[in-house]
XYZ file of C-alpha atoms in Angstrom:
743
model
C 274.584 -74.889 255.654
C 276.689 -75.467 252.874
C 275.648 -72.117 251.081
C 275.943 -70.391 254.656
C 279.389 -71.261 254.772
C 280.527 -70.271 250.941
C 278.439 -67.093 251.101
C 280.956 -65.525 253.922
C 284.072 -67.005 251.970
C 287.112 -64.773 251.470
C 289.242 -65.172 248.833
C 290.951 -68.716 249.745
C 288.704 -72.197 249.332
C 286.725 -73.648 251.991
C 286.109 -76.987 252.671
C 282.744 -77.027 250.820
C 283.834 -74.756 247.657
C 284.261 -77.906 245.454
C 281.122 -79.517 246.405
C 279.013 -76.166 245.577
C 279.120 -77.245 241.484
C 276.496 -79.926 242.652
C 273.969 -76.994 243.626
C 272.004 -76.387 240.729
C 268.860 -74.698 242.118
C 268.419 -72.555 244.929
C 265.716 -69.762 245.542
C 264.433 -66.813 247.112
C 265.212 -63.021 246.478
C 266.777 -63.048 250.017
C 269.980 -65.615 248.352
C 269.767 -63.575 245.065
C 270.722 -60.355 247.880
C 273.253 -63.147 250.151
C 275.303 -63.472 246.444
C 275.263 -60.073 245.661
C 276.300 -58.489 248.464
C 279.119 -61.097 248.633
C 279.993 -59.913 244.726
C 280.539 -56.778 245.929
C 282.401 -54.954 243.024
C 283.163 -57.944 241.363
C 282.688 -57.811 237.935
C 280.528 -61.227 237.005
C 283.140 -64.155 234.998
C 282.023 -65.165 232.073
C 284.494 -68.197 232.072
C 281.677 -69.729 234.593
C 278.549 -68.343 232.262
C 279.758 -70.603 230.193
C 280.485 -73.576 232.927
C 277.451 -73.656 233.607
C 276.474 -74.994 229.964
C 278.818 -77.036 229.667
C 279.361 -78.408 232.654
C 282.815 -78.226 233.111
C 282.787 -80.602 236.709
C 287.438 -81.245 236.185
C 288.014 -77.418 236.173
C 288.684 -75.494 239.284
C 286.190 -73.076 240.535
C 288.428 -71.724 242.749
C 288.141 -68.424 243.268
C 285.423 -66.400 245.337
C 284.114 -64.551 242.215
C 283.343 -68.068 239.780
C 282.296 -69.714 242.858
C 279.304 -66.759 243.740
C 278.437 -66.359 239.717
C 278.086 -69.984 239.002
C 275.675 -69.848 242.456
C 274.100 -66.574 240.898
C 273.416 -68.949 237.891
C 271.622 -71.373 239.717
C 269.316 -68.842 242.198
C 266.407 -68.477 241.129
C 262.674 -66.870 242.400
C 260.183 -68.710 244.459
C 256.013 -67.926 243.345
C 255.589 -65.862 246.113
C 258.492 -63.407 245.386
C 257.254 -60.103 244.382
C 259.045 -57.206 243.061
C 258.058 -54.622 246.324
C 259.696 -57.662 248.713
C 263.320 -57.238 246.543
C 262.984 -53.594 246.348
C 262.727 -53.307 249.942
C 265.254 -55.991 250.820
C 267.725 -53.712 248.253
C 267.591 -50.720 250.728
C 270.859 -50.023 252.456
C 273.011 -52.969 250.833
C 274.696 -51.158 247.884
C 273.773 -53.751 245.120
C 273.940 -50.899 242.356
C 270.685 -50.514 239.228
C 273.905 -51.436 236.699
C 274.544 -54.702 238.809
C 270.463 -55.699 238.923
C 271.368 -54.990 235.001
C 273.752 -57.544 234.961
C 272.030 -59.778 236.970
C 268.853 -59.726 234.441
C 271.683 -60.535 231.779
C 273.657 -63.231 233.328
C 270.559 -64.858 235.155
C 267.321 -64.527 233.105
C 264.694 -65.780 234.942
C 264.952 -62.912 237.679
C 264.246 -60.685 234.378
C 260.403 -60.217 235.482
C 261.470 -58.655 239.045
C 263.858 -56.773 237.530
C 261.786 -54.819 235.101
C 259.751 -53.633 237.683
C 262.512 -53.265 239.852
C 264.192 -51.138 237.897
C 260.515 -49.419 236.434
C 262.665 -50.055 232.835
C 259.632 -51.033 229.842
C 261.030 -53.552 227.627
C 264.032 -54.802 230.079
C 262.832 -58.504 228.869
C 263.037 -57.177 225.259
C 266.586 -55.508 225.254
C 267.978 -59.067 227.561
C 266.564 -61.323 224.891
C 267.562 -58.663 221.525
C 271.739 -59.476 223.559
C 270.878 -62.618 223.778
C 270.070 -63.550 220.185
C 272.472 -61.316 219.024
C 275.467 -62.004 221.004
C 274.801 -65.490 222.557
C 276.492 -68.717 221.024
C 274.339 -71.143 223.286
C 270.853 -71.235 223.363
C 268.975 -73.488 225.398
C 265.296 -74.218 224.712
C 263.809 -72.111 227.208
C 265.534 -68.763 225.386
C 264.921 -69.988 222.019
C 261.549 -70.752 222.626
C 261.462 -67.046 223.846
C 263.376 -65.564 220.849
C 261.347 -66.975 218.693
C 258.683 -64.694 219.878
C 259.993 -61.653 219.147
C 262.308 -62.591 215.636
C 261.430 -64.597 212.793
C 265.309 -65.388 212.348
C 266.239 -68.605 213.064
C 269.076 -69.559 215.831
C 271.137 -70.084 213.255
C 271.244 -67.712 211.371
C 271.373 -65.416 214.825
C 274.668 -66.743 215.841
C 276.372 -66.962 212.129
C 275.422 -62.952 212.490
C 272.035 -62.395 211.495
C 270.259 -58.690 213.236
C 266.199 -57.748 213.207
C 266.955 -54.549 212.666
C 262.996 -53.957 213.746
C 263.530 -55.344 217.001
C 266.868 -53.217 217.109
C 264.242 -50.178 216.791
C 261.746 -51.325 219.617
C 264.072 -51.728 221.934
C 266.389 -48.839 221.563
C 263.521 -47.005 221.521
C 261.759 -48.879 224.316
C 264.635 -48.498 226.769
C 266.453 -45.175 225.427
C 269.520 -44.594 224.688
C 271.123 -43.916 228.057
C 269.445 -47.538 229.633
C 270.249 -49.501 225.814
C 274.389 -48.559 226.891
C 273.332 -49.848 230.030
C 272.763 -53.229 228.782
C 275.166 -52.845 226.084
C 277.258 -52.642 228.746
C 276.284 -55.233 230.941
C 276.271 -58.244 227.370
C 279.924 -58.364 227.936
C 279.312 -61.136 230.483
C 277.579 -63.163 228.071
C 279.993 -63.771 225.268
C 282.788 -63.148 223.711
C 284.917 -60.280 222.703
C 284.083 -60.310 218.878
C 280.770 -60.882 219.534
C 280.832 -57.376 221.712
C 282.123 -55.767 219.067
C 280.350 -57.313 216.514
C 277.060 -55.409 217.981
C 278.822 -52.268 218.586
C 279.207 -52.430 214.993
C 275.432 -53.547 214.121
C 274.428 -50.428 216.273
C 276.618 -48.617 215.027
C 275.389 -48.750 212.077
C 271.793 -48.725 212.139
C 271.602 -45.972 214.499
C 273.434 -43.996 211.326
C 276.737 -43.391 213.262
C 278.504 -44.239 210.750
C 278.212 -43.580 206.661
C 277.444 -45.568 203.907
C 280.506 -44.420 202.339
C 283.050 -44.576 204.778
C 281.924 -48.558 205.948
C 282.933 -49.561 202.414
C 286.014 -48.465 202.719
C 286.883 -50.107 205.265
C 284.990 -53.644 203.948
C 287.321 -52.824 200.877
C 290.751 -52.048 202.360
C 290.406 -54.431 205.251
C 287.751 -57.397 203.840
C 285.985 -57.216 207.341
C 283.195 -59.635 207.495
C 281.586 -57.918 210.877
C 281.355 -54.758 208.758
C 280.397 -56.610 205.913
C 277.687 -57.711 208.047
C 275.820 -54.423 209.417
C 276.181 -52.364 205.953
C 272.740 -53.508 204.762
C 271.819 -51.930 208.143
C 272.430 -48.459 207.671
C 269.808 -46.168 207.359
C 269.075 -46.012 203.602
C 269.001 -42.428 201.746
C 265.962 -41.224 199.742
C 266.625 -43.280 196.907
C 265.547 -46.603 198.840
C 264.810 -48.602 195.671
C 268.239 -48.000 194.119
C 270.759 -47.545 196.954
C 268.942 -51.752 197.673
C 269.951 -51.866 194.622
C 273.562 -50.436 194.780
C 274.319 -52.070 198.270
C 273.098 -55.756 196.612
C 275.596 -55.545 194.545
C 278.778 -54.185 196.635
C 277.665 -57.813 198.777
C 277.862 -60.268 195.552
C 280.990 -58.727 194.412
C 282.758 -58.947 198.440
C 281.811 -62.378 197.706
C 282.764 -62.736 193.812
C 286.456 -61.263 195.379
C 286.471 -64.056 197.820
C 287.000 -66.721 195.407
C 290.605 -65.395 194.948
C 292.008 -66.186 198.210
C 291.696 -70.052 200.235
C 289.295 -72.284 200.847
C 288.549 -71.699 204.634
C 289.208 -67.672 203.892
C 286.645 -68.349 200.727
C 283.888 -69.905 202.902
C 283.695 -67.692 205.792
C 283.880 -64.952 203.271
C 281.088 -65.853 201.182
C 279.037 -67.079 204.529
C 279.449 -63.434 205.564
C 277.487 -62.056 202.770
C 274.979 -64.405 202.843
C 274.244 -63.020 206.344
C 274.808 -59.239 205.098
C 271.946 -60.318 202.272
C 269.379 -61.261 205.516
C 270.473 -58.743 206.793
C 269.838 -56.195 204.198
C 266.736 -57.874 203.306
C 265.401 -56.919 206.456
C 266.388 -53.693 206.669
C 264.025 -53.416 203.476
C 260.976 -55.384 205.038
C 261.319 -58.518 203.345
C 259.726 -61.348 204.956
C 262.961 -63.618 203.058
C 266.491 -63.614 201.787
C 265.139 -65.425 198.784
C 262.567 -62.633 197.687
C 265.094 -59.700 198.117
C 267.256 -61.180 195.925
C 264.341 -62.198 193.275
C 263.684 -58.851 193.186
C 267.351 -57.541 192.889
C 267.726 -60.328 190.579
C 264.857 -59.173 188.290
C 267.255 -56.451 187.682
C 270.089 -58.011 187.749
C 268.704 -60.474 185.152
C 271.264 -59.494 181.601
C 274.384 -61.044 183.847
C 272.833 -64.660 183.121
C 270.932 -64.168 179.777
C 274.546 -64.662 177.842
C 274.911 -68.342 179.139
C 271.055 -68.648 177.653
C 272.737 -68.207 173.882
C 274.374 -71.002 172.300
C 278.510 -71.078 172.549
C 280.434 -73.319 170.706
C 283.215 -75.172 172.876
C 285.649 -77.456 171.265
C 283.758 -79.489 168.880
C 279.962 -78.777 170.594
C 278.369 -75.852 171.592
C 276.555 -75.905 174.705
C 273.683 -73.283 176.462
C 270.910 -72.846 178.883
C 267.388 -73.134 178.885
C 264.331 -72.720 181.673
C 261.636 -75.339 181.347
C 257.965 -73.994 181.398
C 258.128 -75.198 185.079
C 260.888 -72.577 186.122
C 263.697 -75.946 185.721
C 267.114 -75.270 184.174
C 268.848 -77.426 182.074
C 271.807 -77.434 179.859
C 271.494 -78.287 176.510
C 273.919 -79.952 174.432
C 274.729 -79.788 170.118
C 276.848 -81.063 167.801
C 276.205 -80.044 164.087
C 272.895 -79.288 165.403
C 272.268 -82.397 166.948
C 271.130 -82.885 170.195
C 273.374 -84.658 172.766
C 272.149 -86.016 176.365
C 274.965 -84.761 178.122
C 278.252 -82.373 178.286
C 280.999 -84.583 176.666
C 283.026 -85.269 180.078
C 286.543 -84.440 178.742
C 285.370 -80.716 178.505
C 283.676 -80.664 182.186
C 286.930 -78.629 183.100
C 286.636 -76.493 180.513
C 286.880 -72.583 182.208
C 283.213 -72.105 180.258
C 281.415 -74.868 180.842
C 282.366 -74.710 184.747
C 280.864 -70.818 184.503
C 277.990 -72.295 183.045
C 277.628 -74.968 185.478
C 277.849 -73.507 188.645
C 274.933 -71.046 187.028
C 272.397 -73.443 186.210
C 273.112 -75.161 190.065
C 272.383 -71.536 191.259
C 268.636 -71.577 189.434
C 267.771 -74.320 190.310
C 268.571 -74.155 193.810
C 266.595 -70.479 192.853
C 263.339 -71.923 192.338
C 263.745 -74.871 195.294
C 263.503 -70.761 196.976
C 261.682 -69.160 195.065
C 258.799 -72.653 195.240
C 258.962 -72.463 199.070
C 258.716 -69.202 199.487
C 255.933 -68.470 196.789
C 253.742 -71.488 199.057
C 254.984 -69.801 202.823
C 253.276 -66.214 201.209
C 249.873 -68.040 200.027
C 249.970 -69.228 203.688
C 251.008 -65.529 205.381
C 249.282 -63.925 202.705
C 251.559 -61.727 201.360
C 251.059 -58.908 199.114
C 252.630 -57.533 196.058
C 252.349 -54.380 194.250
C 251.084 -54.698 190.688
C 254.783 -53.465 189.962
C 256.639 -55.585 191.567
C 254.904 -58.568 190.392
C 255.620 -57.226 187.139
C 260.084 -57.501 188.042
C 259.396 -60.544 189.704
C 257.842 -61.775 186.645
C 261.063 -60.371 184.811
C 263.146 -63.912 186.227
C 262.530 -67.095 183.684
C 262.404 -69.463 186.867
C 259.723 -67.116 188.823
C 257.737 -66.385 186.527
C 257.093 -70.221 185.419
C 256.081 -70.581 189.143
C 253.178 -67.466 189.450
C 251.721 -68.106 185.870
C 250.083 -71.436 186.637
C 248.520 -69.469 190.656
C 245.812 -68.066 190.870
C 245.876 -64.972 192.678
C 243.485 -62.001 194.184
C 243.116 -58.506 194.269
C 240.284 -57.192 195.588
C 237.391 -59.284 194.431
C 238.782 -60.456 191.236
C 240.681 -63.814 190.810
C 242.642 -64.878 188.454
C 245.748 -65.951 186.630
C 248.926 -63.419 186.604
C 250.251 -62.105 183.562
C 252.605 -59.492 182.518
C 252.519 -57.507 179.477
C 255.644 -54.774 178.390
C 253.892 -51.686 176.217
C 250.373 -53.220 176.091
C 251.729 -55.685 173.344
C 253.459 -59.541 173.858
C 253.455 -60.751 177.149
C 256.943 -60.993 179.341
C 256.976 -64.780 179.369
C 256.152 -65.012 175.523
C 259.357 -62.496 174.841
C 260.596 -64.610 177.969
C 260.780 -67.716 175.788
C 257.901 -70.640 177.443
C 257.873 -74.090 177.080
C 258.669 -75.641 173.928
C 260.703 -72.414 173.265
C 264.212 -73.706 171.901
C 267.161 -71.389 173.172
C 267.810 -69.208 170.593
C 263.976 -67.684 171.366
C 265.558 -67.013 174.974
C 268.615 -66.136 173.913
C 266.478 -63.866 171.615
C 265.160 -61.722 174.885
C 269.003 -60.978 176.141
C 269.163 -58.962 173.220
C 266.813 -57.166 175.526
C 267.760 -57.629 178.498
C 269.661 -54.340 179.391
C 266.566 -52.100 178.564
C 264.132 -54.785 180.498
C 265.952 -54.700 183.202
C 265.751 -50.481 183.169
C 262.404 -50.835 183.153
C 261.969 -53.416 185.906
C 264.439 -50.681 187.562
C 261.998 -48.187 187.532
C 258.576 -50.536 189.442
C 257.305 -51.816 186.391
C 256.946 -48.855 184.009
C 256.169 -49.580 180.468
C 254.821 -52.971 181.466
C 250.493 -54.046 182.360
C 250.124 -56.744 184.960
C 246.689 -58.544 183.903
C 245.273 -60.960 185.579
C 242.274 -63.213 184.191
C 240.061 -65.320 185.701
C 238.491 -68.811 184.915
C 235.955 -67.701 182.513
C 238.690 -65.571 180.903
C 237.695 -61.960 182.304
C 240.686 -60.242 182.168
C 241.352 -56.970 184.413
C 244.533 -54.399 184.112
C 246.514 -53.247 187.279
C 248.322 -49.829 188.089
C 251.258 -50.469 189.480
C 250.509 -49.413 193.251
C 247.595 -52.039 192.926
C 248.234 -55.203 195.577
C 247.598 -58.943 194.607
C 248.566 -61.728 196.504
C 248.036 -65.773 195.726
C 245.289 -66.949 196.901
C 244.677 -69.461 199.234
C 241.583 -72.139 199.064
C 239.791 -70.143 201.669
C 239.290 -67.149 199.153
C 238.060 -68.990 196.266
C 235.465 -70.894 199.402
C 234.410 -67.562 199.939
C 234.028 -66.050 196.310
C 232.665 -69.420 194.977
C 234.494 -70.360 192.644
C 236.539 -73.237 193.919
C 235.059 -76.174 191.842
C 235.741 -73.427 188.933
C 239.008 -73.036 188.760
C 239.406 -76.664 190.047
C 237.434 -77.539 186.222
C 239.876 -75.141 184.617
C 243.267 -76.402 185.612
C 242.556 -79.878 184.146
C 240.785 -78.741 180.859
C 243.461 -76.852 180.873
C 246.101 -79.620 181.582
C 247.462 -76.722 184.226
C 250.683 -78.113 186.841
C 250.460 -75.520 189.977
C 254.217 -76.137 191.556
C 252.636 -76.317 195.035
C 249.347 -77.368 196.141
C 246.747 -74.402 196.020
C 243.215 -74.509 194.218
C 243.614 -78.305 194.589
C 244.975 -77.059 199.379
C 242.861 -78.579 201.930
C 240.692 -76.193 203.536
C 239.258 -76.374 206.881
C 237.257 -74.652 208.342
C 235.424 -73.970 212.130
C 232.940 -75.744 213.238
C 230.275 -73.840 214.926
C 230.496 -75.564 218.692
C 234.541 -74.482 218.398
C 233.567 -70.272 218.217
C 233.281 -68.953 221.351
C 235.476 -71.524 222.772
C 239.883 -70.729 223.611
C 240.881 -74.190 221.511
C 239.857 -77.020 219.026
C 239.294 -80.321 219.878
C 239.077 -81.407 216.277
C 241.708 -84.169 216.193
C 241.523 -84.709 220.317
C 242.035 -88.384 220.792
C 244.357 -89.111 218.210
C 246.893 -91.020 219.497
C 250.395 -89.855 217.941
C 253.751 -90.065 218.045
C 256.207 -87.805 219.268
C 259.280 -87.674 217.421
C 257.633 -88.326 214.391
C 255.271 -86.018 214.515
C 258.057 -83.502 215.106
C 260.009 -84.899 212.750
C 256.791 -83.947 210.175
C 256.077 -80.394 211.233
C 259.561 -79.142 211.543
C 259.815 -78.122 207.665
C 256.134 -76.184 208.110
C 258.161 -73.901 210.754
C 256.851 -75.864 213.802
C 259.386 -75.727 217.108
C 259.020 -77.992 219.856
C 259.186 -75.964 223.687
C 259.516 -78.418 226.524
C 257.601 -76.223 228.114
C 254.443 -74.910 225.796
C 255.167 -78.114 223.341
C 254.871 -78.254 219.952
C 254.101 -74.636 218.589
C 254.649 -71.915 215.048
C 254.967 -68.597 215.484
C 253.524 -66.122 213.036
C 254.886 -63.155 213.636
C 253.376 -60.173 210.935
C 249.392 -61.339 213.299
C 251.710 -61.504 216.419
C 249.254 -65.065 217.208
C 250.877 -68.480 218.219
C 249.999 -71.990 217.755
C 249.730 -74.617 220.624
C 249.087 -79.310 219.471
C 248.876 -79.367 222.929
C 249.028 -83.616 224.445
C 250.716 -85.282 226.796
C 253.652 -86.197 225.325
C 257.726 -85.197 225.765
C 258.099 -83.672 222.238
C 262.531 -84.931 222.468
C 262.210 -89.092 223.218
C 260.035 -91.710 222.515
C 257.459 -92.781 224.743
C 258.041 -95.563 226.865
C 254.570 -96.322 227.390
C 251.694 -95.795 225.876
C 251.454 -93.063 222.853
C 250.243 -90.026 224.092
C 247.056 -88.212 222.538
C 246.510 -85.509 221.160
C 244.301 -82.917 224.019
C 243.537 -79.726 221.714
C 244.641 -77.401 219.145
C 245.331 -73.651 221.003
C 246.275 -69.912 219.804
C 247.318 -67.292 222.063
C 248.961 -63.394 221.835
C 252.317 -63.663 221.370
C 253.186 -60.596 222.477
C 250.948 -60.698 225.638
C 250.517 -64.622 225.658
C 246.668 -63.709 226.507
C 244.748 -67.137 224.548
C 242.611 -66.396 221.840
C 238.993 -67.539 220.920
C 238.458 -69.492 217.700
C 236.567 -66.920 216.141
C 239.616 -64.163 217.262
C 241.772 -66.211 214.402
C 242.123 -65.379 211.145
C 240.336 -68.046 208.919
C 243.760 -68.336 206.870
C 245.792 -69.509 209.851
C 243.330 -71.620 211.975
C 243.135 -73.263 208.171
C 246.944 -74.059 207.661
C 247.496 -74.728 211.297
C 244.371 -77.550 211.434
C 246.232 -78.945 208.181
C 249.298 -79.246 210.047
C 247.676 -80.987 212.712
C 245.710 -83.277 210.235
C 249.259 -84.435 208.281
C 250.844 -85.398 211.737
C 247.534 -87.322 212.572
C 248.200 -88.934 209.127
C 251.476 -89.546 209.389
C 252.747 -90.201 213.284
C 249.531 -91.545 213.921
C 249.259 -94.634 216.222
C 247.623 -98.345 215.208
C 245.451 -99.346 212.586
C 244.566 -95.851 211.588
C 246.052 -96.129 207.824
C 247.765 -92.739 206.914
C 246.132 -91.511 203.991
C 242.234 -91.507 204.976
C 242.612 -87.528 206.465
C 239.212 -86.594 205.833
C 240.268 -83.408 204.159
C 242.949 -85.644 201.891
C 240.249 -87.916 200.521
C 238.325 -84.894 199.386
C 240.897 -83.656 197.301
C 241.185 -87.367 195.284
C 237.178 -87.273 194.977
C 237.746 -84.257 193.689
C 240.773 -84.901 191.391
C 239.199 -88.209 190.118
C 236.137 -87.200 189.242
C 237.929 -84.209 187.106
C 239.795 -87.237 185.527
C 237.320 -89.418 184.970
C 236.586 -87.160 181.352
C 239.783 -87.259 180.397
C 239.350 -91.099 180.214
C 235.837 -91.521 178.537
C 234.713 -92.914 181.926
C 231.307 -92.984 182.541
C 230.652 -96.245 184.609
C 232.061 -94.902 187.687
C 230.243 -92.954 190.217
C 231.728 -91.076 193.646
C 230.486 -91.528 197.268
C 231.629 -90.150 200.170
C 235.159 -91.805 199.861
C 234.474 -94.612 197.719
C 234.856 -95.087 193.860
C 232.066 -97.597 192.238
C 232.750 -98.692 189.912
C 230.717 -101.254 187.743
C 232.997 -102.774 185.305
C 232.014 -105.542 182.626
C 232.983 -108.400 184.884
C 232.026 -107.463 188.351
C 231.289 -104.463 190.821
C 234.400 -102.935 192.402
C 234.590 -100.205 194.659
C 238.166 -98.168 195.425
C 238.771 -96.551 198.687
C 239.961 -93.072 198.203
C 242.408 -92.867 201.445
C 244.411 -96.102 201.786
C 243.330 -97.489 197.687
C 242.362 -100.852 198.835
C 239.790 -102.710 196.046
C 236.943 -104.290 197.030
C 235.289 -106.720 194.910
C 231.360 -106.357 195.416
C 229.848 -109.316 196.488
C 233.581 -110.705 197.140
C 236.862 -110.531 198.819
C 239.588 -107.987 198.313
C 240.951 -107.450 195.435
C 245.209 -107.940 196.093
C 246.118 -105.123 193.074
C 250.078 -104.837 194.015
C 251.237 -101.082 192.306
C 254.463 -100.489 190.478
C 255.130 -96.460 192.298
C 257.918 -96.013 190.198
C 256.151 -96.839 186.733
C 255.742 -94.133 184.354
C 252.399 -91.744 184.677
C 251.921 -91.907 181.018
C 248.648 -89.986 180.327
C 247.495 -89.926 184.146
C 247.361 -85.714 184.765
C 247.684 -84.564 188.303
C 247.619 -80.841 188.872
C 250.101 -80.219 191.041
C 253.886 -80.683 190.595
C 254.836 -82.309 193.796
C 252.993 -85.367 193.493
C 251.496 -88.027 195.447
C 252.181 -91.954 194.748
C 249.438 -92.271 196.761
C 246.832 -90.928 194.616
C 248.355 -92.217 191.068
C 247.745 -95.573 192.528
C 244.516 -95.011 193.498
C 243.257 -93.860 189.391
C 245.479 -96.446 187.840
C 243.583 -99.112 189.261
C 240.203 -96.706 189.404
C 241.327 -96.812 184.769
C 242.206 -100.892 185.122
C 238.924 -102.216 186.563
C 236.456 -99.811 185.129
C 238.103 -101.442 181.818
C 238.467 -105.235 183.623
C 237.252 -106.551 179.499
C 241.176 -105.749 178.522
C 242.316 -107.575 182.047
C 244.946 -109.801 180.681
C 246.876 -110.287 184.929
C 246.148 -114.302 185.423
C 246.579 -113.102 188.943
C 243.948 -110.506 189.016
C 241.478 -112.731 187.120
C 241.569 -115.526 189.509
C 240.391 -113.347 192.424
C 237.901 -111.847 190.441
C 234.388 -114.739 190.892
């Protein structure tokens, strides 16, 4: 009754107008038609659009337009509503095509039906494209939908990031005329500034504005929106050179921002960061860090000067890159090393610059490390020339050298030599080099940068396998960071594990000793995997531990991870509320399923790439281990025990221990005083024929001789190895508390 009264109203309020704010859900295409007929030629209300999300009940909704727009947001189709019925109901109503486009944008619950009514291929993609690039608010449903179309995060989109591939897809499907109609309708879901930003982005992406014109206006007006569109203009015939020029232009804009006040400086630097994101997407890079690494390898000479000793007052300072790629500031006085730069020099201009460069190198190390691991997980390819360019960067080179690469069927550790002679890493100053060695590189930095700018010309990229077989790669040959799956298939996984221990190589992240999961025979032909079914988990803790692994929680779909390149969505299914703690008993995992990102069609397990399957199952195993419920030990996952068994096996010869044997989940030790078992998951020690031995670890202790083959050390692995060494030499025990427990 309230709806009937309000839909027949004039401009004056009715007795039920103020009560209409309580109506948040009505169903049926007939209500949609009545609302649109009542609106007539009135424009849609932006204020009501935002009021719907903010629930401003104290705000007036007295005008007819505001009230009807509020009802339009609350109107949903019935389950049995069809496009044919909607089209038939609209005949003779005077509802225009443009009004239907506005409804699709304003009330996205109608998009699917309206796409069929209008006959526009790509309407759904187009609507969510505008919502992503213009709307300041993203509810969970929109976030999940947008995630299916773009790898950009909601934070990046809100900040001004632009997915040019998505734009090209929408523009190609809709055509110029229909895209323009959507553009007009989009103004009702955002403020004028965002609408203006979208126009600038579209003009740049379609080439309607030249790079020279944009550059001149950016310099004259310091326009941040134009800066963020600067990288979207189509590239010229020399793409690499063009990209480098734009990169330098954006970095120079950020540098000039330092002359302004704090607020303006911060906003301009943020705009420059988004501009780099847009340039990286346009340039075909999977991440802005990868673009930065590529460009910085050609501009490395800028930081080379800081790697030479520079006198500041009565001391000398410089930067040094360690063998692991980490930056550190060195200081010396009269050729004698000092622990740190004296605090009295903290405000010296050169010291400030040095610390700023040091911070950038530290941040670059973290970003590069994450990027390389993601590249391994996604199977991203590098050309040999690109690898040569990356090895010009000391931080990246230190990360790449310990990793195993694969090219075709050949695997090995990568190295890059200049002119077929010394390797770049040796020329650049490797682990243990003095700063002066790194400084000698600086003198030739310009020539190296020029060589890198020619796509690796003058460099030889080689792969050296575990048996010292060497293969040289040409500039256009491709290689990628090998996944354990590659080593497993090639039958050399064990050999590379042994190689790391024999040569004391520490990798920046788990690669050779990474947990691997292969498809079970009974899963083939099925649409889901029940490998971890029945495990009880804590929902919020599960979301927390998987958030860093790029999983997102959706109210309807649950936990999902999107692989954009392969168009695959992985989901963890459980009867759980991922957004709040469980009020009753913790839920259990049901299954893991995969589907096509665009068609939503379920995929059988054999259609899922083996690498994606392994990484998804590794994430689920992580959740089961970390977010477990009840008496399950968090360190007892099957894959973790396997990795620890391999590490212990390779460490035993290093310690000369011959009285230790390994079973499926235990290390069995034949000591002088007794026999012991150490569980490779929990680290619990038992004496054979006796009770459990309480041996407390000191996790803050230095590792000493203990070698772990990856930088991100697992303290539990270190604890287990330490207990094995301790008990294998139990005749040396002097701790009275331990001796008292041994029978």
